[in-house]
mmCIF file with all atom_site columns, C-alpha atoms in Angstrom:
data_model
loop_
_atom_site.group_PDB
_atom_site.id
_atom_site.type_symbol
_atom_site.label_atom_id
_atom_site.label_alt_id
_atom_site.label_comp_id
_atom_site.label_asym_id
_atom_site.label_entity_id
_atom_site.label_seq_id
_atom_site.pdbx_PDB_ins_code
_atom_site.Cartn_x
_atom_site.Cartn_y
_atom_site.Cartn_z
_atom_site.occupancy
_atom_site.B_iso_or_equiv
_atom_site.pdbx_formal_charge
_atom_site.auth_seq_id
_atom_site.auth_comp_id
_atom_site.auth_asym_id
_atom_site.auth_atom_id
_atom_site.pdbx_PDB_model_num
ATOM 1   C CA . UNK A 1 1   ? 0.000   0.000  0.000   1.00 55.00 ? 550 UNK A CA 1
ATOM 2   C CA . UNK A 1 2   ? 1.325   3.421  -0.960  1.00 69.00 ? 551 UNK A CA 1
ATOM 3   C CA . UNK A 1 3   ? 1.962   5.937  1.777   1.00 81.00 ? 552 UNK A CA 1
ATOM 4   C CA . UNK A 1 4   ? -0.550  8.759  2.055   1.00 90.00 ? 553 UNK A CA 1
ATOM 5   C CA . UNK A 1 5   ? 0.653   12.211 0.980   1.00 94.00 ? 554 UNK A CA 1
ATOM 6   C CA . UNK A 1 6   ? -0.364  15.808 1.559   1.00 95.00 ? 555 UNK A CA 1
ATOM 7   C CA . UNK A 1 7   ? -2.398  15.529 -1.646  1.00 97.00 ? 556 UNK A CA 1
ATOM 8   C CA . UNK A 1 8   ? -4.635  12.898 -0.016  1.00 96.00 ? 557 UNK A CA 1
ATOM 9   C CA . UNK A 1 9   ? -5.526  15.450 2.664   1.00 96.00 ? 558 UNK A CA 1
ATOM 10  C CA . UNK A 1 10  ? -6.231  18.113 0.027   1.00 97.00 ? 559 UNK A CA 1
ATOM 11  C CA . UNK A 1 11  ? -8.563  15.711 -1.817  1.00 97.00 ? 560 UNK A CA 1
ATOM 12  C CA . UNK A 1 12  ? -10.474 15.112 1.429   1.00 96.00 ? 561 UNK A CA 1
ATOM 13  C CA . UNK A 1 13  ? -10.377 18.881 2.174   1.00 96.00 ? 562 UNK A CA 1
ATOM 14  C CA . UNK A 1 14  ? -8.657  18.274 5.493   1.00 96.00 ? 563 UNK A CA 1
ATOM 15  C CA . UNK A 1 15  ? -6.125  21.004 4.748   1.00 95.00 ? 564 UNK A CA 1
ATOM 16  C CA . UNK A 1 16  ? -6.807  24.233 2.876   1.00 96.00 ? 565 UNK A CA 1
ATOM 17  C CA . UNK A 1 17  ? -6.081  24.557 -0.829  1.00 97.00 ? 566 UNK A CA 1
ATOM 18  C CA . UNK A 1 18  ? -7.391  26.746 -3.630  1.00 98.00 ? 567 UNK A CA 1
ATOM 19  C CA . UNK A 1 19  ? -9.378  23.938 -5.285  1.00 98.00 ? 568 UNK A CA 1
ATOM 20  C CA . UNK A 1 20  ? -10.482 24.855 -8.801  1.00 98.00 ? 569 UNK A CA 1
ATOM 21  C CA . UNK A 1 21  ? -12.046 21.551 -9.817  1.00 98.00 ? 570 UNK A CA 1
ATOM 22  C CA . UNK A 1 22  ? -13.024 18.282 -8.173  1.00 98.00 ? 571 UNK A CA 1
ATOM 23  C CA . UNK A 1 23  ? -15.054 15.290 -9.299  1.00 98.00 ? 572 UNK A CA 1
ATOM 24  C CA . UNK A 1 24  ? -15.067 11.576 -8.543  1.00 98.00 ? 573 UNK A CA 1
ATOM 25  C CA . UNK A 1 25  ? -11.779 10.979 -10.418 1.00 98.00 ? 574 UNK A CA 1
ATOM 26  C CA . UNK A 1 26  ? -9.542  14.047 -10.048 1.00 98.00 ? 575 UNK A CA 1
ATOM 27  C CA . UNK A 1 27  ? -8.883  17.186 -8.033  1.00 98.00 ? 576 UNK A CA 1
ATOM 28  C CA . UNK A 1 28  ? -7.194  20.358 -9.307  1.00 98.00 ? 577 UNK A CA 1
ATOM 29  C CA . UNK A 1 29  ? -5.803  23.176 -7.184  1.00 98.00 ? 578 UNK A CA 1
ATOM 30  C CA . UNK A 1 30  ? -3.359  26.084 -7.399  1.00 98.00 ? 579 UNK A CA 1
ATOM 31  C CA . UNK A 1 31  ? 0.284   25.316 -6.620  1.00 97.00 ? 580 UNK A CA 1
ATOM 32  C CA . UNK A 1 32  ? 1.402   27.015 -3.401  1.00 96.00 ? 581 UNK A CA 1
ATOM 33  C CA . UNK A 1 33  ? 4.736   27.905 -5.013  1.00 95.00 ? 582 UNK A CA 1
ATOM 34  C CA . UNK A 1 34  ? 3.785   28.915 -8.566  1.00 96.00 ? 583 UNK A CA 1
ATOM 35  C CA . UNK A 1 35  ? 6.448   28.888 -11.271 1.00 95.00 ? 584 UNK A CA 1
ATOM 36  C CA . UNK A 1 36  ? 4.301   30.925 -13.712 1.00 96.00 ? 585 UNK A CA 1
ATOM 37  C CA . UNK A 1 37  ? 1.233   33.185 -13.522 1.00 97.00 ? 586 UNK A CA 1
ATOM 38  C CA . UNK A 1 38  ? -0.964  30.076 -13.882 1.00 98.00 ? 587 UNK A CA 1
ATOM 39  C CA . UNK A 1 39  ? 0.344   26.994 -12.070 1.00 98.00 ? 588 UNK A CA 1
ATOM 40  C CA . UNK A 1 40  ? -2.250  24.368 -11.233 1.00 98.00 ? 589 UNK A CA 1
ATOM 41  C CA . UNK A 1 41  ? -1.777  20.799 -10.006 1.00 98.00 ? 590 UNK A CA 1
ATOM 42  C CA . UNK A 1 42  ? -4.168  18.116 -11.255 1.00 98.00 ? 591 UNK A CA 1
ATOM 43  C CA . UNK A 1 43  ? -4.156  14.843 -9.335  1.00 98.00 ? 592 UNK A CA 1
ATOM 44  C CA . UNK A 1 44  ? -6.080  11.583 -9.412  1.00 98.00 ? 593 UNK A CA 1
ATOM 45  C CA . UNK A 1 45  ? -8.211  11.064 -6.304  1.00 97.00 ? 594 UNK A CA 1
ATOM 46  C CA . UNK A 1 46  ? -6.739  7.585  -5.910  1.00 97.00 ? 595 UNK A CA 1
ATOM 47  C CA . UNK A 1 47  ? -3.158  7.464  -4.657  1.00 96.00 ? 596 UNK A CA 1
ATOM 48  C CA . UNK A 1 48  ? -0.831  6.356  -7.453  1.00 97.00 ? 597 UNK A CA 1
ATOM 49  C CA . UNK A 1 49  ? 2.764   7.047  -6.361  1.00 97.00 ? 598 UNK A CA 1
ATOM 50  C CA . UNK A 1 50  ? 4.457   7.340  -9.782  1.00 97.00 ? 599 UNK A CA 1
ATOM 51  C CA . UNK A 1 51  ? 3.777   6.839  -13.489 1.00 98.00 ? 600 UNK A CA 1
ATOM 52  C CA . UNK A 1 52  ? 5.521   3.471  -13.065 1.00 97.00 ? 601 UNK A CA 1
ATOM 53  C CA . UNK A 1 53  ? 2.666   2.391  -10.775 1.00 97.00 ? 602 UNK A CA 1
ATOM 54  C CA . UNK A 1 54  ? -0.134  2.980  -13.285 1.00 97.00 ? 603 UNK A CA 1
ATOM 55  C CA . UNK A 1 55  ? -2.177  0.250  -14.921 1.00 96.00 ? 604 UNK A CA 1
ATOM 56  C CA . UNK A 1 56  ? -5.271  0.011  -17.080 1.00 97.00 ? 605 UNK A CA 1
ATOM 57  C CA . UNK A 1 57  ? -7.521  0.550  -14.050 1.00 97.00 ? 606 UNK A CA 1
ATOM 58  C CA . UNK A 1 58  ? -6.155  4.110  -13.838 1.00 97.00 ? 607 UNK A CA 1
ATOM 59  C CA . UNK A 1 59  ? -6.823  5.086  -17.462 1.00 97.00 ? 608 UNK A CA 1
ATOM 60  C CA . UNK A 1 60  ? -10.080 6.945  -16.751 1.00 98.00 ? 609 UNK A CA 1
ATOM 61  C CA . UNK A 1 61  ? -8.478  9.141  -14.073 1.00 98.00 ? 610 UNK A CA 1
ATOM 62  C CA . UNK A 1 62  ? -5.344  9.767  -16.151 1.00 98.00 ? 611 UNK A CA 1
ATOM 63  C CA . UNK A 1 63  ? -7.436  10.749 -19.167 1.00 98.00 ? 612 UNK A CA 1
ATOM 64  C CA . UNK A 1 64  ? -9.594  12.998 -17.009 1.00 98.00 ? 613 UNK A CA 1
ATOM 65  C CA . UNK A 1 65  ? -6.446  14.800 -15.841 1.00 98.00 ? 614 UNK A CA 1
ATOM 66  C CA . UNK A 1 66  ? -5.802  15.896 -19.444 1.00 98.00 ? 615 UNK A CA 1
ATOM 67  C CA . UNK A 1 67  ? -9.380  16.967 -20.177 1.00 98.00 ? 616 UNK A CA 1
ATOM 68  C CA . UNK A 1 68  ? -9.531  18.927 -16.917 1.00 98.00 ? 617 UNK A CA 1
ATOM 69  C CA . UNK A 1 69  ? -6.226  20.583 -17.838 1.00 98.00 ? 618 UNK A CA 1
ATOM 70  C CA . UNK A 1 70  ? -7.730  21.784 -21.126 1.00 98.00 ? 619 UNK A CA 1
ATOM 71  C CA . UNK A 1 71  ? -10.842 23.076 -19.333 1.00 98.00 ? 620 UNK A CA 1
ATOM 72  C CA . UNK A 1 72  ? -8.797  24.931 -16.716 1.00 98.00 ? 621 UNK A CA 1
ATOM 73  C CA . UNK A 1 73  ? -6.425  26.371 -19.346 1.00 98.00 ? 622 UNK A CA 1
ATOM 74  C CA . UNK A 1 74  ? -9.460  27.889 -21.055 1.00 98.00 ? 623 UNK A CA 1
ATOM 75  C CA . UNK A 1 75  ? -10.791 29.254 -17.737 1.00 98.00 ? 624 UNK A CA 1
ATOM 76  C CA . UNK A 1 76  ? -7.366  30.759 -16.985 1.00 97.00 ? 625 UNK A CA 1
ATOM 77  C CA . UNK A 1 77  ? -7.256  32.379 -20.431 1.00 98.00 ? 626 UNK A CA 1
ATOM 78  C CA . UNK A 1 78  ? -4.038  30.607 -21.408 1.00 98.00 ? 627 UNK A CA 1
ATOM 79  C CA . UNK A 1 79  ? -5.427  28.134 -23.935 1.00 98.00 ? 628 UNK A CA 1
ATOM 80  C CA . UNK A 1 80  ? -4.841  30.327 -27.011 1.00 97.00 ? 629 UNK A CA 1
ATOM 81  C CA . UNK A 1 81  ? -1.249  31.408 -26.255 1.00 97.00 ? 630 UNK A CA 1
ATOM 82  C CA . UNK A 1 82  ? -0.322  27.964 -24.927 1.00 97.00 ? 631 UNK A CA 1
ATOM 83  C CA . UNK A 1 83  ? 0.727   26.173 -21.794 1.00 97.00 ? 632 UNK A CA 1
ATOM 84  C CA . UNK A 1 84  ? 2.745   23.206 -20.633 1.00 97.00 ? 633 UNK A CA 1
ATOM 85  C CA . UNK A 1 85  ? 1.622   19.963 -18.979 1.00 98.00 ? 634 UNK A CA 1
ATOM 86  C CA . UNK A 1 86  ? 4.302   18.256 -16.902 1.00 97.00 ? 635 UNK A CA 1
ATOM 87  C CA . UNK A 1 87  ? 4.324   14.939 -15.047 1.00 98.00 ? 636 UNK A CA 1
ATOM 88  C CA . UNK A 1 88  ? 7.564   14.143 -13.233 1.00 97.00 ? 637 UNK A CA 1
ATOM 89  C CA . UNK A 1 89  ? 8.490   10.554 -12.349 1.00 97.00 ? 638 UNK A CA 1
ATOM 90  C CA . UNK A 1 90  ? 10.829  9.615  -9.510  1.00 97.00 ? 639 UNK A CA 1
ATOM 91  C CA . UNK A 1 91  ? 13.882  11.434 -8.211  1.00 96.00 ? 640 UNK A CA 1
ATOM 92  C CA . UNK A 1 92  ? 15.770  12.022 -11.462 1.00 96.00 ? 641 UNK A CA 1
ATOM 93  C CA . UNK A 1 93  ? 12.553  13.221 -13.079 1.00 95.00 ? 642 UNK A CA 1
ATOM 94  C CA . UNK A 1 94  ? 12.098  15.844 -10.373 1.00 94.00 ? 643 UNK A CA 1
ATOM 95  C CA . UNK A 1 95  ? 9.154   14.254 -8.550  1.00 95.00 ? 644 UNK A CA 1
ATOM 96  C CA . UNK A 1 96  ? 8.836   15.611 -5.008  1.00 95.00 ? 645 UNK A CA 1
ATOM 97  C CA . UNK A 1 97  ? 5.436   14.298 -3.892  1.00 96.00 ? 646 UNK A CA 1
ATOM 98  C CA . UNK A 1 98  ? 4.861   10.601 -4.545  1.00 96.00 ? 647 UNK A CA 1
ATOM 99  C CA . UNK A 1 99  ? 1.265   10.931 -5.689  1.00 97.00 ? 648 UNK A CA 1
ATOM 100 C CA . UNK A 1 100 ? 1.068   11.386 -9.472  1.00 98.00 ? 649 UNK A CA 1
ATOM 101 C CA . UNK A 1 101 ? 0.349   14.985 -10.329 1.00 98.00 ? 650 UNK A CA 1
ATOM 102 C CA . UNK A 1 102 ? 0.221   16.987 -13.521 1.00 98.00 ? 651 UNK A CA 1
ATOM 103 C CA . UNK A 1 103 ? 1.445   20.568 -13.538 1.00 98.00 ? 652 UNK A CA 1
ATOM 104 C CA . UNK A 1 104 ? -0.541  22.937 -15.764 1.00 98.00 ? 653 UNK A CA 1
ATOM 105 C CA . UNK A 1 105 ? 1.782   25.900 -16.263 1.00 98.00 ? 654 UNK A CA 1
ATOM 106 C CA . UNK A 1 106 ? 1.273   28.998 -18.412 1.00 97.00 ? 655 UNK A CA 1
ATOM 107 C CA . UNK A 1 107 ? 0.517   32.676 -18.594 1.00 97.00 ? 656 UNK A CA 1
ATOM 108 C CA . UNK A 1 108 ? 3.895   33.697 -20.020 1.00 96.00 ? 657 UNK A CA 1
ATOM 109 C CA . UNK A 1 109 ? 6.437   32.327 -22.527 1.00 94.00 ? 658 UNK A CA 1
ATOM 110 C CA . UNK A 1 110 ? 7.948   29.268 -20.840 1.00 93.00 ? 659 UNK A CA 1
ATOM 111 C CA . UNK A 1 111 ? 11.164  28.934 -22.818 1.00 88.00 ? 660 UNK A CA 1
ATOM 112 C CA . UNK A 1 112 ? 12.936  25.681 -23.646 1.00 88.00 ? 661 UNK A CA 1
ATOM 113 C CA . UNK A 1 113 ? 11.698  22.452 -22.101 1.00 81.00 ? 662 UNK A CA 1
ATOM 114 C CA . UNK A 1 114 ? 15.031  21.484 -20.543 1.00 72.00 ? 663 UNK A CA 1
ATOM 115 C CA . UNK A 1 115 ? 18.153  23.435 -19.760 1.00 67.00 ? 664 UNK A CA 1
ATOM 116 C CA . UNK A 1 116 ? 21.104  22.423 -21.913 1.00 62.00 ? 665 UNK A CA 1
#
C-alpha cells in the first residue's frame, strides 16, 4: 500500500487549498509555489505514487487529468497562447510528492523544455 501524501488530505479537504475543480476521479488546485502566472496541479483522487505504478484501471483518471487541464487552461485564459503539462516521475525526473500529479503551467512564454 502506498503511503498517504499531503495531496490525499487536500482531496479530502482536510487542509486548505485553492481547489479549482473536483469530481469523482480528479482534483485540481493552485500550486502554493507557482512557477508561472498560472500553475495548477491536477491529481487523481486515488493514490498512485508514480507513473511506473499505473495500470489500465487508472486510465479513466489519467485521461480525465488531461481533459480537466484543457478546461482549466481555457478558464485561466491561457489556452490560445499555450501552456505546458508536466508529469515528473521519480527522483531524477524531479518528482517531489509521490502521488502522481500533472502541472498545468502557463501565462507567459515558458522557454525551452530542458536546460542544456
